[in-house]
CSV table of C-alpha atoms and ligand atoms in Angstrom, one decimal:
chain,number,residue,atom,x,y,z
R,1,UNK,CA,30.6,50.1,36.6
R,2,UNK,CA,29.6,53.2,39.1
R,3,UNK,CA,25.8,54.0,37.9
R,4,UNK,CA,25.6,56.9,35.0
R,5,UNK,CA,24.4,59.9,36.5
R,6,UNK,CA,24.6,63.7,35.7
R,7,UNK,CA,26.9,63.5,39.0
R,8,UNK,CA,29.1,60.9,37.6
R,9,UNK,CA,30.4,63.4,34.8
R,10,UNK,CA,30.4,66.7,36.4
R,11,UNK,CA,32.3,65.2,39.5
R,12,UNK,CA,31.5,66.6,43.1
R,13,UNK,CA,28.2,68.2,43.0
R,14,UNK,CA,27.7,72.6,42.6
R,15,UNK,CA,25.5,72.4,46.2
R,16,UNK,CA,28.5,70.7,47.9
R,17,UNK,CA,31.2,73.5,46.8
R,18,UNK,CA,28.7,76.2,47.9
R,19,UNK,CA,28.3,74.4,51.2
R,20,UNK,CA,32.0,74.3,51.9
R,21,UNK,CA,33.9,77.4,49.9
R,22,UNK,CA,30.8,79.6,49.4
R,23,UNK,CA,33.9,82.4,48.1
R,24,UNK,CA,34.5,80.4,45.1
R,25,UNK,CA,31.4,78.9,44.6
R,26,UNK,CA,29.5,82.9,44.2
R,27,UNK,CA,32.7,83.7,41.6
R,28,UNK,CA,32.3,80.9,39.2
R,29,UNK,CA,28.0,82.1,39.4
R,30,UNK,CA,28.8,85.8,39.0
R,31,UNK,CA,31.6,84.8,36.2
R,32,UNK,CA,28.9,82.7,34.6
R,33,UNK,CA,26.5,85.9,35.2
R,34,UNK,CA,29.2,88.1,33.5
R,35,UNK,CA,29.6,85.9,30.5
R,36,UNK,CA,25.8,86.2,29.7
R,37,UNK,CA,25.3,89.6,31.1
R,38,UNK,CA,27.3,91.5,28.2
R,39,UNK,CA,28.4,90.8,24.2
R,40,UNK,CA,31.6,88.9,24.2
R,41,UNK,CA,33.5,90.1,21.1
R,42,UNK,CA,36.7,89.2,22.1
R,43,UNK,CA,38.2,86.9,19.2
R,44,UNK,CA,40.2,84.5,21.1
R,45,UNK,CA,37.2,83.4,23.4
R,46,UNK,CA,34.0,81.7,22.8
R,47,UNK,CA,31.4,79.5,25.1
R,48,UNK,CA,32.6,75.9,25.2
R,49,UNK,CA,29.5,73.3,25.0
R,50,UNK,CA,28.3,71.8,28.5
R,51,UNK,CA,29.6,68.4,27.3
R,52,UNK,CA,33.2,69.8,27.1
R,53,UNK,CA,32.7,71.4,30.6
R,54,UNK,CA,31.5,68.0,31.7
R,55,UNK,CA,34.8,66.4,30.7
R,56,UNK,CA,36.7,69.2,32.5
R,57,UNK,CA,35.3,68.8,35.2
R,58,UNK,CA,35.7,64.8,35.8
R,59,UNK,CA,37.9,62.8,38.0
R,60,UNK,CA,39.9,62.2,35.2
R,61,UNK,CA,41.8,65.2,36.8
R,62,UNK,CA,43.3,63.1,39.3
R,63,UNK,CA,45.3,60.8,37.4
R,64,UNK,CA,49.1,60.7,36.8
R,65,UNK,CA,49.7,59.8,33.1
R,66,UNK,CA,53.3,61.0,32.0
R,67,UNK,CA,53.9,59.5,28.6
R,68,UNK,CA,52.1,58.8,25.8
R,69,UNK,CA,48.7,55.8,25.2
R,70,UNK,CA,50.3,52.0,25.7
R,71,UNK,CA,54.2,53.3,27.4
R,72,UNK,CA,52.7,55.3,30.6
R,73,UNK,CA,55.0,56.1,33.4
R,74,UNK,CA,52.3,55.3,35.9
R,75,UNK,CA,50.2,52.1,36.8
R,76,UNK,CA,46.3,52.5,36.2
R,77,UNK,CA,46.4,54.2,33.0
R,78,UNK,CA,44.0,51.8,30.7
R,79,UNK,CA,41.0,54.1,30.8
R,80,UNK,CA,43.0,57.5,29.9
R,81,UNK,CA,44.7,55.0,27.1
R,82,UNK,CA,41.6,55.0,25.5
R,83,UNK,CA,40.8,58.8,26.4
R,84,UNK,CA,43.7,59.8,24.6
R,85,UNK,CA,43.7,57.4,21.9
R,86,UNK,CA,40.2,58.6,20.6
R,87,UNK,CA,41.8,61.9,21.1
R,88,UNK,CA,44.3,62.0,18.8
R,89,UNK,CA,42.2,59.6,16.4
R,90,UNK,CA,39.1,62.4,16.0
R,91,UNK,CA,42.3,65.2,15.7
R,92,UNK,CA,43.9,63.1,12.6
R,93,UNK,CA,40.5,62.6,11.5
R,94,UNK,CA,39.0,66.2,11.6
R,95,UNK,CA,42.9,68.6,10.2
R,96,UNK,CA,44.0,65.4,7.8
R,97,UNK,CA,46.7,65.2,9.8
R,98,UNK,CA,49.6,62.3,9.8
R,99,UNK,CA,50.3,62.8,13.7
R,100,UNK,CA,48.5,64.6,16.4
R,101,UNK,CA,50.0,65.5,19.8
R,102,UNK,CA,46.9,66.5,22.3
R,103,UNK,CA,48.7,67.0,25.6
R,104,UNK,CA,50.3,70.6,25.3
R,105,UNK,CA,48.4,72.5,28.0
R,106,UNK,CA,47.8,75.8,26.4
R,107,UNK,CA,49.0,77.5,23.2
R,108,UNK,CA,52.3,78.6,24.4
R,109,UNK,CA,52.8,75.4,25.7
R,110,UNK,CA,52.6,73.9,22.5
R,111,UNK,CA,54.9,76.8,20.9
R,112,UNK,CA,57.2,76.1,23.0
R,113,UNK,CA,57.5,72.4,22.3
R,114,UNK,CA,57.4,73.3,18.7
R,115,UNK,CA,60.5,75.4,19.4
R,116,UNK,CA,62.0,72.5,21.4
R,117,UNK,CA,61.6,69.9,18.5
R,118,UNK,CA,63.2,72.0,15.7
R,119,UNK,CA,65.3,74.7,16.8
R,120,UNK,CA,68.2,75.1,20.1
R,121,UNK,CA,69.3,78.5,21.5
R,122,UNK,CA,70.6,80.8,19.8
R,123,UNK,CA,69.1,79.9,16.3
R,124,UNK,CA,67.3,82.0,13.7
R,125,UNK,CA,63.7,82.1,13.6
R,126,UNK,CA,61.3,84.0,11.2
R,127,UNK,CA,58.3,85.0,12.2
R,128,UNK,CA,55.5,87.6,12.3
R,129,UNK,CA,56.0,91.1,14.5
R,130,UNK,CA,54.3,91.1,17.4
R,131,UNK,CA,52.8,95.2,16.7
R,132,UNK,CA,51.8,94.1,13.3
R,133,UNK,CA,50.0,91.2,14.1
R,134,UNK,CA,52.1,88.5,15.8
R,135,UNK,CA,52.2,86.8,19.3
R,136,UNK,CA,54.2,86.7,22.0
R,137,UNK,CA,55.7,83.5,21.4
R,138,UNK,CA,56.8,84.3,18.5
R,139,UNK,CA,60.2,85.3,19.1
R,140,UNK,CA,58.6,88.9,21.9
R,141,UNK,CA,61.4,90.0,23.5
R,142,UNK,CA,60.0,89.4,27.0
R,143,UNK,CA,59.3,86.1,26.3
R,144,UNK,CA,61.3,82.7,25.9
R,145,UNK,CA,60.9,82.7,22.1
R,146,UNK,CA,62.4,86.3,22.1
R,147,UNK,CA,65.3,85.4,24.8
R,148,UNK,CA,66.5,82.0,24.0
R,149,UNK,CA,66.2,82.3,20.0
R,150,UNK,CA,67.4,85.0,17.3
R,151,UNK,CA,63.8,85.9,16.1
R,152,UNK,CA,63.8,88.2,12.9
R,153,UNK,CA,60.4,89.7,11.9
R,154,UNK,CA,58.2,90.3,8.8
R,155,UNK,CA,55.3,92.4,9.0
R,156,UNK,CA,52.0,94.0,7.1
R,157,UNK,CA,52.8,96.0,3.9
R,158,UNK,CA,52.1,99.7,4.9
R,159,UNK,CA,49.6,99.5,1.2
R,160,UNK,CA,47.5,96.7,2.2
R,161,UNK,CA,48.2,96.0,5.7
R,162,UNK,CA,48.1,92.7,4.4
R,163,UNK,CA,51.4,90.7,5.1
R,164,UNK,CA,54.4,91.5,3.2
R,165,UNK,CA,55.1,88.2,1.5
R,166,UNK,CA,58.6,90.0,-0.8
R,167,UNK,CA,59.7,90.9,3.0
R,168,UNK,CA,59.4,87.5,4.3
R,169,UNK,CA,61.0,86.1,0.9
R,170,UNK,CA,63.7,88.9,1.7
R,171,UNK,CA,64.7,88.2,5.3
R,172,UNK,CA,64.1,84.2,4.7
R,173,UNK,CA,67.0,84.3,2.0
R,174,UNK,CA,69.2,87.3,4.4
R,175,UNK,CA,68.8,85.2,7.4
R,176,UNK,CA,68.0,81.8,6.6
R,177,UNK,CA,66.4,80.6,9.7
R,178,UNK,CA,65.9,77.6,10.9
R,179,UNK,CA,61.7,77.5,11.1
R,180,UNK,CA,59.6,80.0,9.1
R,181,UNK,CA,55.9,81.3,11.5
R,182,UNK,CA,53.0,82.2,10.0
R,183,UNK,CA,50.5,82.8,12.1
R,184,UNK,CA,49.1,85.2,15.1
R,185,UNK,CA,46.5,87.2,17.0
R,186,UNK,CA,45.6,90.5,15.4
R,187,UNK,CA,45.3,88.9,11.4
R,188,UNK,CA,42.1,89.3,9.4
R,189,UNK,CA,43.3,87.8,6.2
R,190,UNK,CA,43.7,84.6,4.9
R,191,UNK,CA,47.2,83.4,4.8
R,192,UNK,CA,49.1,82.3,1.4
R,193,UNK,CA,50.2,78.8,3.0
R,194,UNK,CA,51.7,77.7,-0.1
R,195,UNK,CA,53.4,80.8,-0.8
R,196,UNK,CA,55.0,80.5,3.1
R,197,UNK,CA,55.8,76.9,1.9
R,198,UNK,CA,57.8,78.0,-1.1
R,199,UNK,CA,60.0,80.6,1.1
R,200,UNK,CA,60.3,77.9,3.5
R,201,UNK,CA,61.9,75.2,0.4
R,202,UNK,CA,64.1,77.7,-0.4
R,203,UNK,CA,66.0,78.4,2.4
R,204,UNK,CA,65.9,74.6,4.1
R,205,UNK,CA,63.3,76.0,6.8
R,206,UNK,CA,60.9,74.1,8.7
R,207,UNK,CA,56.9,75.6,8.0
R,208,UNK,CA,55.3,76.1,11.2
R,209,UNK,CA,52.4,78.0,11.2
R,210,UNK,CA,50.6,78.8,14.6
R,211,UNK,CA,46.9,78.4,13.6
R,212,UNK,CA,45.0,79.1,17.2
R,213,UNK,CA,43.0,81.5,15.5
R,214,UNK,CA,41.3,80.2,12.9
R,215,UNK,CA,41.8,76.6,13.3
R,216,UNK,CA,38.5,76.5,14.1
R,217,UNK,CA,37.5,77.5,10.6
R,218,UNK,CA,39.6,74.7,9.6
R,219,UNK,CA,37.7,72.5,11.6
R,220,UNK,CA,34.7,73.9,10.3
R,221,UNK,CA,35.8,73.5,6.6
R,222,UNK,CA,35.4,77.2,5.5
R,223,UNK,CA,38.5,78.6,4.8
R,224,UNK,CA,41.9,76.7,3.2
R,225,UNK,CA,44.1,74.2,5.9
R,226,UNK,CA,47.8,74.9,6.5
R,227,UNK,CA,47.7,71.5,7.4
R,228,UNK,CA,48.9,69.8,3.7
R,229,UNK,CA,51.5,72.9,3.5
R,230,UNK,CA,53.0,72.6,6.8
R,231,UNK,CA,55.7,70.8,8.9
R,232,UNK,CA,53.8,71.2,12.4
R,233,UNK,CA,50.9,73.7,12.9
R,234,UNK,CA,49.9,74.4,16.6
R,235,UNK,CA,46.9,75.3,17.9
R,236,UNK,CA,44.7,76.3,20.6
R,237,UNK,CA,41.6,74.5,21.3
R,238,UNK,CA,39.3,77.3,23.0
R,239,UNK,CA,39.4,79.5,20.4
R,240,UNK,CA,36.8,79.4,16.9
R,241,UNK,CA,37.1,76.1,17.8
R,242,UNK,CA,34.7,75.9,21.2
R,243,UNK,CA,36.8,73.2,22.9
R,244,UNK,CA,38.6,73.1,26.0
R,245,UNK,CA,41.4,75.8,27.2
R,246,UNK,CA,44.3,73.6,25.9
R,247,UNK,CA,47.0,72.9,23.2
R,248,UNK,CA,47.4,71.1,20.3
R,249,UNK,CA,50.0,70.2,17.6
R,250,UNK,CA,49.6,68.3,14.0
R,251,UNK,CA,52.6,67.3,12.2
R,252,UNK,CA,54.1,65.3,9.0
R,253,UNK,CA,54.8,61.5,10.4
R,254,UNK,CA,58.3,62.8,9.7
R,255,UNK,CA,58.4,65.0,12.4
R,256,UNK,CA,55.9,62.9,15.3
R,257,UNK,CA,58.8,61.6,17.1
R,258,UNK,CA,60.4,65.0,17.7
R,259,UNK,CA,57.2,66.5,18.7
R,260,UNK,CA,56.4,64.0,21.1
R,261,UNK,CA,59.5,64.1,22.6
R,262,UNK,CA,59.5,67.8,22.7
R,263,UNK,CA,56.1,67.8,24.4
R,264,UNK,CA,57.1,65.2,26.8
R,265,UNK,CA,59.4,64.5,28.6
R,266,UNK,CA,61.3,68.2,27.4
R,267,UNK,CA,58.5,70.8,28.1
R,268,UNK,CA,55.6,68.9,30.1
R,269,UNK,CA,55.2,66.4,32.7
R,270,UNK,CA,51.8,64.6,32.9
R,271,UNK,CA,49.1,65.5,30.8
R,272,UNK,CA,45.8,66.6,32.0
R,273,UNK,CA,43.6,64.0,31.4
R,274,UNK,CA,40.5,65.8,31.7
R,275,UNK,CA,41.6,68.1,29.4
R,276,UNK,CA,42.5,65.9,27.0
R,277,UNK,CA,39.0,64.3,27.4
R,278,UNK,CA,37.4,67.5,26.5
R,279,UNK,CA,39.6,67.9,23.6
R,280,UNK,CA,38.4,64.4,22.2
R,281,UNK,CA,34.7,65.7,22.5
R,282,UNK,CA,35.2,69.0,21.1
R,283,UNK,CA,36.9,67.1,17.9
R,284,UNK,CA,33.6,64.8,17.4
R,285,UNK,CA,31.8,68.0,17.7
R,286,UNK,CA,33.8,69.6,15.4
R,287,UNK,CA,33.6,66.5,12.7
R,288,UNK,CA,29.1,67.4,12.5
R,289,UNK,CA,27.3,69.6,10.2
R,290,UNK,CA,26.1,71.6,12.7
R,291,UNK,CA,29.5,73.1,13.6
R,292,UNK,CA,30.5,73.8,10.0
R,293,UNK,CA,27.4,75.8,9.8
R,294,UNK,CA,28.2,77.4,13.1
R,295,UNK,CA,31.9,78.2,11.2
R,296,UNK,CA,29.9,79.4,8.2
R,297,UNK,CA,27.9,81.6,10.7
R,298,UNK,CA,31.3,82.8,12.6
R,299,UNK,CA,32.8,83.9,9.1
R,300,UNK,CA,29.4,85.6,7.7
R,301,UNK,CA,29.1,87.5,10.8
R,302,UNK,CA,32.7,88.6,11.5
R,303,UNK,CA,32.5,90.2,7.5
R,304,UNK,CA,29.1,92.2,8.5
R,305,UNK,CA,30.5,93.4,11.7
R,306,UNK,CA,33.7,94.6,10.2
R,307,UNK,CA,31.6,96.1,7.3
R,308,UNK,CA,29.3,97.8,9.4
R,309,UNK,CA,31.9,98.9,11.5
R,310,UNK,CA,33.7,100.2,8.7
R,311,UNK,CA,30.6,102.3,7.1
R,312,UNK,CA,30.3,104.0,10.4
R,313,UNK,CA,33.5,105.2,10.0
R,314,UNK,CA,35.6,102.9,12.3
R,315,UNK,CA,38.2,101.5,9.8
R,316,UNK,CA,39.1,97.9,9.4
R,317,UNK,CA,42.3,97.2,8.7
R,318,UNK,CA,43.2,95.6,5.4
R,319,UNK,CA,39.4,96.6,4.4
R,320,UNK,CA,37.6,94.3,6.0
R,321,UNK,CA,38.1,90.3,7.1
R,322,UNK,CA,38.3,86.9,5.7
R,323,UNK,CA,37.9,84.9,9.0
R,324,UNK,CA,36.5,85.3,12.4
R,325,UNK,CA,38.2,88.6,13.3
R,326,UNK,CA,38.8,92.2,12.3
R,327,UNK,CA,41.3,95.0,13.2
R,328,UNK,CA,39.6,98.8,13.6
R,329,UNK,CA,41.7,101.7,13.3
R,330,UNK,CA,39.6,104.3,15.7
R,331,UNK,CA,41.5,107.4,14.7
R,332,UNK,CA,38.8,108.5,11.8
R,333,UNK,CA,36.4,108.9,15.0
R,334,UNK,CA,39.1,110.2,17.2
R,335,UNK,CA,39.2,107.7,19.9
R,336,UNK,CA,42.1,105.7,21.4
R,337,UNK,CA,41.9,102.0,21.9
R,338,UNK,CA,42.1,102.0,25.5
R,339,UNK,CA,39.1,104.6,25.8
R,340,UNK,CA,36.7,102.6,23.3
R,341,UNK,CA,37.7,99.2,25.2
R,342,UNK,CA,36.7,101.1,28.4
R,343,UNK,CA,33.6,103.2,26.9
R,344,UNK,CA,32.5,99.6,25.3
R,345,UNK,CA,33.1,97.9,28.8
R,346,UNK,CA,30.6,100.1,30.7
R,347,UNK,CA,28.4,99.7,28.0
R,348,UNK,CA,28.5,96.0,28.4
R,349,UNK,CA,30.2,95.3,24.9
R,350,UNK,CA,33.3,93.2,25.9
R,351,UNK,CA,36.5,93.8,23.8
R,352,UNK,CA,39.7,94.9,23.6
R,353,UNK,CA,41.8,97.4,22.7
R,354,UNK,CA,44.9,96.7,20.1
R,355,UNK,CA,47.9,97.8,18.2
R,356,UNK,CA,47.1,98.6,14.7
R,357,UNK,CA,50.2,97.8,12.0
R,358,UNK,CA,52.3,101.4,12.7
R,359,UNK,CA,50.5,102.7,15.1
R,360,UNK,CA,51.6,105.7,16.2
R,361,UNK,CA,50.4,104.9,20.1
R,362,UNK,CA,51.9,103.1,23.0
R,363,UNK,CA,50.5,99.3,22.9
R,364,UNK,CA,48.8,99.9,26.6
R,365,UNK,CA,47.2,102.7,24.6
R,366,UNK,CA,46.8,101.7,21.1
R,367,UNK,CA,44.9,103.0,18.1
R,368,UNK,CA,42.3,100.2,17.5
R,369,UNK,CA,40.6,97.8,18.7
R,370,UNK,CA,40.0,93.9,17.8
R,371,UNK,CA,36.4,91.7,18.0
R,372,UNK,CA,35.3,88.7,16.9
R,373,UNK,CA,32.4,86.7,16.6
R,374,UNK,CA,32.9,83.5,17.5
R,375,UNK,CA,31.0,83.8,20.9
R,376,UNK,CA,27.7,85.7,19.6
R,377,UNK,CA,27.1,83.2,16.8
R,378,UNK,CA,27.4,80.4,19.7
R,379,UNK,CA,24.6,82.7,21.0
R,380,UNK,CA,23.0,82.4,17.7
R,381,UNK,CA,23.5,85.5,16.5
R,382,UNK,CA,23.2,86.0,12.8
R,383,UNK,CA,24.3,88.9,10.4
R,384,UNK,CA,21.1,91.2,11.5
R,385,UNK,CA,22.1,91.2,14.9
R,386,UNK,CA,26.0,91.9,13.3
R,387,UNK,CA,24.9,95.2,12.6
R,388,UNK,CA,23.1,96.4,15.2
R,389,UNK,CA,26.3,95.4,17.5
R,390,UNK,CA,28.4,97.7,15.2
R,391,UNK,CA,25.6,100.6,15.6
R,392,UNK,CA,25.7,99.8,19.6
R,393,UNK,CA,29.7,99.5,19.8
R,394,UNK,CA,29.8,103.0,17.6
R,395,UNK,CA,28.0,104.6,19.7
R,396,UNK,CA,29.3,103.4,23.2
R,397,UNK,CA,32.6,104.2,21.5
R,398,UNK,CA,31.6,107.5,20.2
R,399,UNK,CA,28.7,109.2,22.3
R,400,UNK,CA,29.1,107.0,25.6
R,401,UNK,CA,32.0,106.9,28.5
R,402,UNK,CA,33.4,105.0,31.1
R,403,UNK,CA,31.4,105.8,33.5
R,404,UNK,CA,28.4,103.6,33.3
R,405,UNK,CA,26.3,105.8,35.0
R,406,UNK,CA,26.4,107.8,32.0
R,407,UNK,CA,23.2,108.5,30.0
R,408,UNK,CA,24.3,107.1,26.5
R,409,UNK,CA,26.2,104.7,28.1
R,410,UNK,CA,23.0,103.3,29.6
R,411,UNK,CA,20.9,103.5,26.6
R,412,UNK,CA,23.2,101.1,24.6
R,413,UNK,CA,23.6,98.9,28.1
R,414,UNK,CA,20.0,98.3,28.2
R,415,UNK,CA,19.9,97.7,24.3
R,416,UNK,CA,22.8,95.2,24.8
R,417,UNK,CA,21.2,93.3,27.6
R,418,UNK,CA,17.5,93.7,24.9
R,419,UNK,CA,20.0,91.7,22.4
R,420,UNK,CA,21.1,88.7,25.0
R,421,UNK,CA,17.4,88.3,25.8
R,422,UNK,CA,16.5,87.0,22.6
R,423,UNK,CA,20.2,85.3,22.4
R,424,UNK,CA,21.2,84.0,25.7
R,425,UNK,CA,24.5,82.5,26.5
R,426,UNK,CA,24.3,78.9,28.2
R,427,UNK,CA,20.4,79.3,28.4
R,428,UNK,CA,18.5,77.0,31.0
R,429,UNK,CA,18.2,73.8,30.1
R,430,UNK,CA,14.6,74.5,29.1
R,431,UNK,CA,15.0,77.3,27.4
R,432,UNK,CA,17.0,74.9,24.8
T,501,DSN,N1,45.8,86.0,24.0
T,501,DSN,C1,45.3,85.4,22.8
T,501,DSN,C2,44.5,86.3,22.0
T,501,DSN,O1,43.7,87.0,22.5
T,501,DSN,O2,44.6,86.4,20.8
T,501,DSN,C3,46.3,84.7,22.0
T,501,DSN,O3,47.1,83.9,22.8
């Protein structure tokens, strides 16, 4: 067995890259600069642990595996056998899940083979609008789901801004279609699984619910599992979740042929082992105390930064948030979306400008704006720090500008980069 080494796991060494592609090498250091150098409050991306990173990037990128563990395509496979096997045994494990399907390579990915398993062109599907909350692979018109299926949508109740449950139970029963979507990007609230579930029975529809937001919280045990409700629930694993960028899908035994089949051979050819590698550590992670307090941490501070927000006059939607996210509606301080996400940028607050349920702007200009905390409470950030990141993102929204040469501008930028001292992002290994 080849001697264990750091070398062994991170594959060719960081001097040898800089010696031969010095381009690339200074881009992955000033990315890695970027990430620490401002407040990452984008809710779809956090800071995966250096063990995942390890497993992305071994030499288990070079091997061929088309198939699935045990009926491989391709010779050499035993060691990815058992990479993939503890895979999909930590996945069952950690959702409760009857079947798990770990080789979709991103979230679309594994949309798409959900799509492929349970529906064929031309059939109905029911799912969440895009502008009130959605995702693009939920039935978009610019994207496969919206071209090769008949995608009706529900949306948010202009009273709550909450999803309009009667509406779905309205268009299930008008249109009966042949998979019911809950899910998406932009939603603060807890979804009614069981309620989806009971629409679903009704109209003969397959429950699908596209949980890459907050399966993470799942993980973490803090908020309710779609996982007993559903048929198949996809998922991203780079999201609360700190894994690897990759896919994911869970399913009723009923349905783990179809979804394998759809996965591969219909939508994917061979997996990416090292992916798949980093999924299988992110799930042990995911199974310890110490990331369910990290999810308590995420949800705590997503509810003071939406609150704090809110009492500085930049409006959550639906009144605040039950998971890691929350939707502002910047008119009540008279700023668009793409402004604030600019004004926060040279500020060094990253986040980014969206859609608000009937918003009266264009989407590239957009009348709020979305954060998350799954990233600062990696950083350790706890509820404290919550609210002075509201006061600092008020302000840069408010009082600052683009231009990050301007004076308020630098004030918050230098109270920003006051913040990350205390609460680095992958500190040095003796700072630990
Ligand atoms: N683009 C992701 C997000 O930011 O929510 C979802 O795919």
């Amino acid at each position: 067995m080849t001697a264990v080494t750091p070398d062994t796991y991170y594959g060719p060494d960081f001097g040898a890259l800089l010696e031969q592609d010095p381009e690339i090498a200074g881009l992955l250091v000033s990315e890695l600069d970027r990430q620490r150098s401002g407040l990452q409050l984008i809710a779809s991306e956090n800071q995966t642990s250096p063990a995942v990173l390890a497993a992305l990037g071994s030499t288990l990128s070079n091997k061929y595996a088309e198939g699935y563990p045990h009926a491989r395509y391709y010779g050499g496979c035993a060691e990815v056998d058992k990479v993939e096997d503890l895979a999909i045994a930590r996945a069952k494990a950690l959702f409760g899940a009857e079947h798990a399907n770990v080789q979709p390579h991103s979230g679309a990915s594994a949309n798409l083979a959900v799509y492929g398993a349970f529906a064929a062109p031309g059939d109905t599907v029911l799912a969440m609008s895009l502008d009130h909350g959605g995702h693009l692979t939920h039935g978009f018109k610019v994207s496969f789901s919206g071209k090769w299926f008949n995608a009706v949508h529900y949306g948010v109740s202009q009273e709550t801004e909450d999803i309009d449950y009667d509406q779905v139970e309205k268009l299930a029963k008008e249109h009966r279609p042949k998979i019911i979507l809950a899910g998406g990007s932009a939603i603060p609230r807890l979804i009614d699984f069981e309620r989806f579930r009971a629409i679903a029975d009704e109209v003969g529809a397959i429950f699908w619910v596209d949980a890459a937001h907050f399966i993470g919280l799942v993980a973490g045990k803090v908020i309710p599992s779609p996982v007993p409700h559903a048929d198949v629930v996809s998922f991203t694993t780079h999201k609360v979740l700190r894994g690897p960028r990759g896919g994911a899908i869970v399913c009723k035994e009923e349905h783990a042929k179809k979804i394998d089949r759809a996965v591969f051979p219909m939508m994917q050819g061979g997996p990416l082992m090292h992916g798949v590698a980093g999924k299988a550590v992110n799930f042990a992670e995911c199974a310890t105390p110490a990331y369910q307090a990290y999810a308590q941490g995420v949800l705590d501070n997503a509810r003071v930064l939406a609150d704090t927000l809110g009492e500085l006059g930049i409006r959550p939607i639906t009144g605040g948030t039950d998971t890691h996210l929350s939707l502002h509606d910047l008119r009540g301080v008279g700023v668009t979306g793409v402004d604030a996400e600019a004004r926060c940028d040279a500020a060094g607050i990253v986040l980014n400008k969206n859609a608000i349920p009937f918003d009266p702007e264009k989407p590239n200009v957009a009348s709020g704006i979305r954060v998350g905390s799954p990233s600062v409470t990696t950083q350790g950030m706890g509820t404290e720090e919550m609210r002075t990141v509201a006061q600092l993102i008020h302000r840069a929204v408010t009082e600052g500008d683009a231009d990050p040469e301007h004076a308020v501008t630098r004030e918050v930028r230098g109270q920003v980069t006051e913040l990350l001292t205390s609460f680095p992002a992958y500190p040095e290994p003796a700072a630990r």
